[in-house]
């Protein structure tokens, strides 16, 4: 560990300078030689570093989600070129390039804060061995060696001997109890952070090897922290515990407000968003508009939770717009009842035309609505038999069933006509 820390000695001076500046502030409040002054200086260093790493954290979230989206395509490439590793790698790189993703982006926050971690370890190791390092002079070195956190010196480790701990002005029992508690808290926070990611913020509709890897890391990382933690000084344990707690809170915020599509966290978020939108009748801020806009753009590619959200808005008389806003739907009218409740009145259904009978089809169809239909009479007509021919033709044309014959006689029938058969007398 000392060899690795020495590789990052170039950043030791900035890290020690930041700690000294915070120590000046907290030393005026709690005393320069107290554990509160030095401990809070390390905590403030962590917070400052993590604030600077927020843009990288945002890139990490986008990269992680992009990798989750590409998992089905990656699996197809692995199965297609399972016997050709070189072609498999080429296709993977091509897929990354086309989608604009980088697998290393998900590791950016850890890689970026590693130099600060090893530089802090180098500073605390110098305090433990009584060596000035960076901007920490002899006076600050003496003050840091006298500082204790719950009875454990900043530079003490779990594996230190009783003589070394005694030189720092503490007992071996206090050091091991404090370091053991901090190692347990550090490992537990890491496990909870990873478990929260696996159980709430993973798309449950797609089963990919990525999920199995995350599940494996959920158990591997806490064990690694426990193994390496026994060799970390108390000050480094304070640093790592603080950054784990920060990561856990930051991830809880992201899961609560910007969950992964298809995850349980998205289902809970859309339920809350639906209640807010139906209560206010609109989206309240840009974040909600961005979520609604992303759902509308997907169209038929929406998952189960997103379809449920859109259908719920329709039933409530609202419609999501492409710009992320929510307006009253034109296809549904919301009527206010006397008791204060709302009832959705949908548009009347289109009525299908009634099926015509065989007699109606033969007679040329039904008459338009509003015209009175004359009932068929079975009685004998009152007209004399020797009525004029014109009158007879007119009467024959007015009788039902003779329309086709009259058209054929007048030459209105189109197409070739069938020759008449000889009449039988």
CSV table of C-alpha atoms in Angstrom, one decimal, residues 187-365:
chain,number,residue,atom,x,y,z
A,187,UNK,CA,-18.9,-2.7,4.5
A,188,UNK,CA,-22.6,-2.5,5.5
A,189,UNK,CA,-23.0,0.8,3.7
A,190,UNK,CA,-21.4,-0.6,0.6
A,191,UNK,CA,-23.6,-3.7,0.7
A,192,UNK,CA,-26.8,-1.7,1.1
A,193,UNK,CA,-25.9,0.7,-1.7
A,194,UNK,CA,-25.3,-2.2,-4.1
A,195,UNK,CA,-28.4,-4.1,-2.9
A,196,UNK,CA,-30.5,-1.0,-3.3
A,197,UNK,CA,-29.3,-0.7,-6.9
A,198,UNK,CA,-30.1,-4.4,-7.6
A,199,UNK,CA,-33.5,-4.6,-6.0
A,200,UNK,CA,-35.0,-1.2,-7.0
A,201,UNK,CA,-33.2,0.3,-9.9
A,202,UNK,CA,-32.7,-2.6,-12.4
A,203,UNK,CA,-35.0,-3.3,-15.3
A,204,UNK,CA,-36.8,-6.4,-14.3
A,205,UNK,CA,-38.1,-7.1,-17.8
A,206,UNK,CA,-34.7,-7.9,-19.3
A,207,UNK,CA,-32.6,-10.7,-17.8
A,208,UNK,CA,-29.0,-10.2,-18.8
A,209,UNK,CA,-25.5,-11.2,-17.6
A,210,UNK,CA,-25.0,-7.7,-16.4
A,211,UNK,CA,-27.5,-8.3,-13.6
A,212,UNK,CA,-25.6,-11.4,-12.5
A,213,UNK,CA,-22.4,-9.4,-12.4
A,214,UNK,CA,-24.0,-6.7,-10.3
A,215,UNK,CA,-25.3,-9.4,-7.9
A,216,UNK,CA,-21.9,-10.9,-7.6
A,217,UNK,CA,-20.3,-7.5,-6.8
A,218,UNK,CA,-23.0,-6.9,-4.2
A,219,UNK,CA,-21.3,-9.6,-2.1
A,220,UNK,CA,-17.7,-9.2,-3.3
A,221,UNK,CA,-17.2,-5.5,-2.5
A,222,UNK,CA,-18.1,-5.6,1.2
A,223,UNK,CA,-15.8,-8.5,1.7
A,224,UNK,CA,-13.0,-6.6,0.0
A,225,UNK,CA,-13.6,-3.6,2.2
A,226,UNK,CA,-13.5,-5.7,5.3
A,227,UNK,CA,-10.2,-7.4,4.3
A,228,UNK,CA,-8.4,-4.2,3.3
A,229,UNK,CA,-10.0,-2.2,6.0
A,230,UNK,CA,-8.0,-3.8,8.8
A,231,UNK,CA,-4.8,-2.2,7.3
A,232,UNK,CA,-6.4,1.3,6.9
A,233,UNK,CA,-5.6,4.0,9.4
A,234,UNK,CA,-8.5,5.5,11.3
A,235,UNK,CA,-8.4,8.6,9.3
A,236,UNK,CA,-8.7,6.6,6.0
A,237,UNK,CA,-11.6,4.7,7.5
A,238,UNK,CA,-13.3,8.0,8.2
A,239,UNK,CA,-12.6,9.0,4.6
A,240,UNK,CA,-14.0,5.8,3.1
A,241,UNK,CA,-17.0,5.6,5.5
A,242,UNK,CA,-17.9,9.2,4.6
A,243,UNK,CA,-17.7,8.6,0.8
A,244,UNK,CA,-19.8,5.4,1.2
A,245,UNK,CA,-22.5,7.3,3.0
A,246,UNK,CA,-22.4,10.0,0.4
A,247,UNK,CA,-22.7,7.5,-2.4
A,248,UNK,CA,-25.6,5.8,-0.7
A,249,UNK,CA,-27.5,9.1,-0.2
A,250,UNK,CA,-26.7,10.2,-3.7
A,251,UNK,CA,-28.0,7.0,-5.2
A,252,UNK,CA,-31.2,7.1,-3.1
A,253,UNK,CA,-31.8,10.6,-4.5
A,254,UNK,CA,-31.3,9.4,-8.1
A,255,UNK,CA,-33.5,6.3,-7.6
A,256,UNK,CA,-36.2,8.3,-6.1
A,257,UNK,CA,-36.3,11.1,-8.7
A,258,UNK,CA,-34.8,9.6,-11.9
A,259,UNK,CA,-35.2,5.8,-11.8
A,260,UNK,CA,-34.2,3.3,-14.4
A,261,UNK,CA,-37.0,2.6,-16.9
A,262,UNK,CA,-38.7,-0.8,-16.2
A,263,UNK,CA,-37.5,-0.9,-12.6
A,264,UNK,CA,-39.6,-1.1,-9.4
A,265,UNK,CA,-38.4,2.4,-8.6
A,266,UNK,CA,-39.9,3.7,-11.8
A,267,UNK,CA,-43.3,2.1,-11.0
A,268,UNK,CA,-43.3,3.9,-7.6
A,269,UNK,CA,-42.1,7.2,-9.2
A,270,UNK,CA,-44.9,7.1,-11.8
A,271,UNK,CA,-47.5,6.4,-9.2
A,272,UNK,CA,-46.4,9.5,-7.3
A,273,UNK,CA,-46.2,11.5,-10.5
A,274,UNK,CA,-49.7,10.4,-11.5
A,275,UNK,CA,-51.2,11.6,-8.2
A,276,UNK,CA,-49.4,14.9,-8.5
A,277,UNK,CA,-50.4,15.5,-12.1
A,278,UNK,CA,-54.1,14.5,-11.6
A,279,UNK,CA,-54.2,16.7,-8.4
A,280,UNK,CA,-52.7,19.8,-10.0
A,281,UNK,CA,-53.8,19.1,-13.6
A,282,UNK,CA,-50.3,19.8,-15.0
A,283,UNK,CA,-46.6,18.9,-14.6
A,284,UNK,CA,-45.0,21.1,-11.9
A,285,UNK,CA,-41.4,21.4,-13.0
A,286,UNK,CA,-38.8,20.7,-15.7
A,287,UNK,CA,-37.9,17.3,-14.3
A,288,UNK,CA,-41.5,16.1,-14.5
A,289,UNK,CA,-41.8,17.5,-18.0
A,290,UNK,CA,-38.7,15.7,-19.0
A,291,UNK,CA,-40.0,12.3,-17.7
A,292,UNK,CA,-43.4,12.8,-19.4
A,293,UNK,CA,-41.7,13.8,-22.6
A,294,UNK,CA,-39.5,10.7,-22.6
A,295,UNK,CA,-42.6,8.5,-22.1
A,296,UNK,CA,-44.5,10.2,-25.0
A,297,UNK,CA,-41.6,9.9,-27.4
A,298,UNK,CA,-41.3,6.1,-26.8
A,299,UNK,CA,-44.7,5.5,-28.4
A,300,UNK,CA,-45.3,1.8,-28.6
A,301,UNK,CA,-42.0,1.0,-27.0
A,302,UNK,CA,-43.3,2.0,-23.6
A,303,UNK,CA,-43.0,-0.6,-20.8
A,304,UNK,CA,-45.8,-1.8,-18.6
A,305,UNK,CA,-45.5,1.0,-16.0
A,306,UNK,CA,-45.4,3.7,-18.6
A,307,UNK,CA,-48.5,2.4,-20.4
A,308,UNK,CA,-50.3,2.2,-17.1
A,309,UNK,CA,-49.3,5.9,-16.5
A,310,UNK,CA,-50.6,7.1,-19.9
A,311,UNK,CA,-53.8,5.1,-19.7
A,312,UNK,CA,-54.4,6.5,-16.2
A,313,UNK,CA,-54.1,10.0,-17.5
A,314,UNK,CA,-56.6,9.2,-20.3
A,315,UNK,CA,-59.1,7.9,-17.8
A,316,UNK,CA,-58.7,11.0,-15.7
A,317,UNK,CA,-59.5,13.2,-18.7
A,318,UNK,CA,-55.8,14.3,-19.3
A,319,UNK,CA,-53.4,13.8,-22.2
A,320,UNK,CA,-49.6,13.9,-22.2
A,321,UNK,CA,-48.1,16.2,-24.9
A,322,UNK,CA,-44.9,15.7,-26.8
A,323,UNK,CA,-43.3,18.7,-25.0
A,324,UNK,CA,-43.9,17.1,-21.6
A,325,UNK,CA,-46.9,19.1,-20.6
A,326,UNK,CA,-50.3,17.6,-19.6
A,327,UNK,CA,-53.6,19.1,-20.9
A,328,UNK,CA,-57.2,18.2,-20.7
A,329,UNK,CA,-58.0,15.4,-23.2
A,330,UNK,CA,-60.3,16.2,-26.1
A,331,UNK,CA,-61.7,12.7,-26.2
A,332,UNK,CA,-63.0,12.8,-22.6
A,333,UNK,CA,-64.8,15.4,-20.6
A,334,UNK,CA,-64.6,15.6,-16.9
A,335,UNK,CA,-67.8,16.6,-15.2
A,336,UNK,CA,-68.0,17.9,-11.7
A,337,UNK,CA,-70.6,16.2,-9.5
A,338,UNK,CA,-72.5,17.8,-6.7
A,339,UNK,CA,-70.6,15.9,-4.0
A,340,UNK,CA,-67.2,17.2,-5.4
A,341,UNK,CA,-66.2,14.0,-7.1
A,342,UNK,CA,-65.3,13.9,-10.8
A,343,UNK,CA,-66.9,11.6,-13.3
A,344,UNK,CA,-65.5,10.9,-16.7
A,345,UNK,CA,-68.0,11.1,-19.6
A,346,UNK,CA,-66.7,9.5,-22.7
A,347,UNK,CA,-67.9,10.3,-26.2
A,348,UNK,CA,-70.9,8.3,-27.5
A,349,UNK,CA,-70.1,5.2,-29.4
A,350,UNK,CA,-70.7,5.1,-33.1
A,351,UNK,CA,-73.8,3.1,-34.0
A,352,UNK,CA,-73.5,0.5,-36.7
A,353,UNK,CA,-76.2,0.6,-39.4
A,354,UNK,CA,-79.0,-2.0,-39.2
A,355,UNK,CA,-78.7,-4.9,-41.5
A,356,UNK,CA,-81.1,-4.8,-44.4
A,357,UNK,CA,-83.5,-7.6,-45.1
A,358,UNK,CA,-83.6,-9.5,-48.4
A,359,UNK,CA,-86.8,-7.8,-49.5
A,360,UNK,CA,-85.2,-4.3,-48.8
A,361,UNK,CA,-82.1,-5.2,-50.8
A,362,UNK,CA,-84.2,-6.4,-53.8
A,363,UNK,CA,-86.3,-3.2,-53.7
A,364,UNK,CA,-83.3,-1.0,-53.9
A,365,UNK,CA,-82.6,-0.3,-50.2
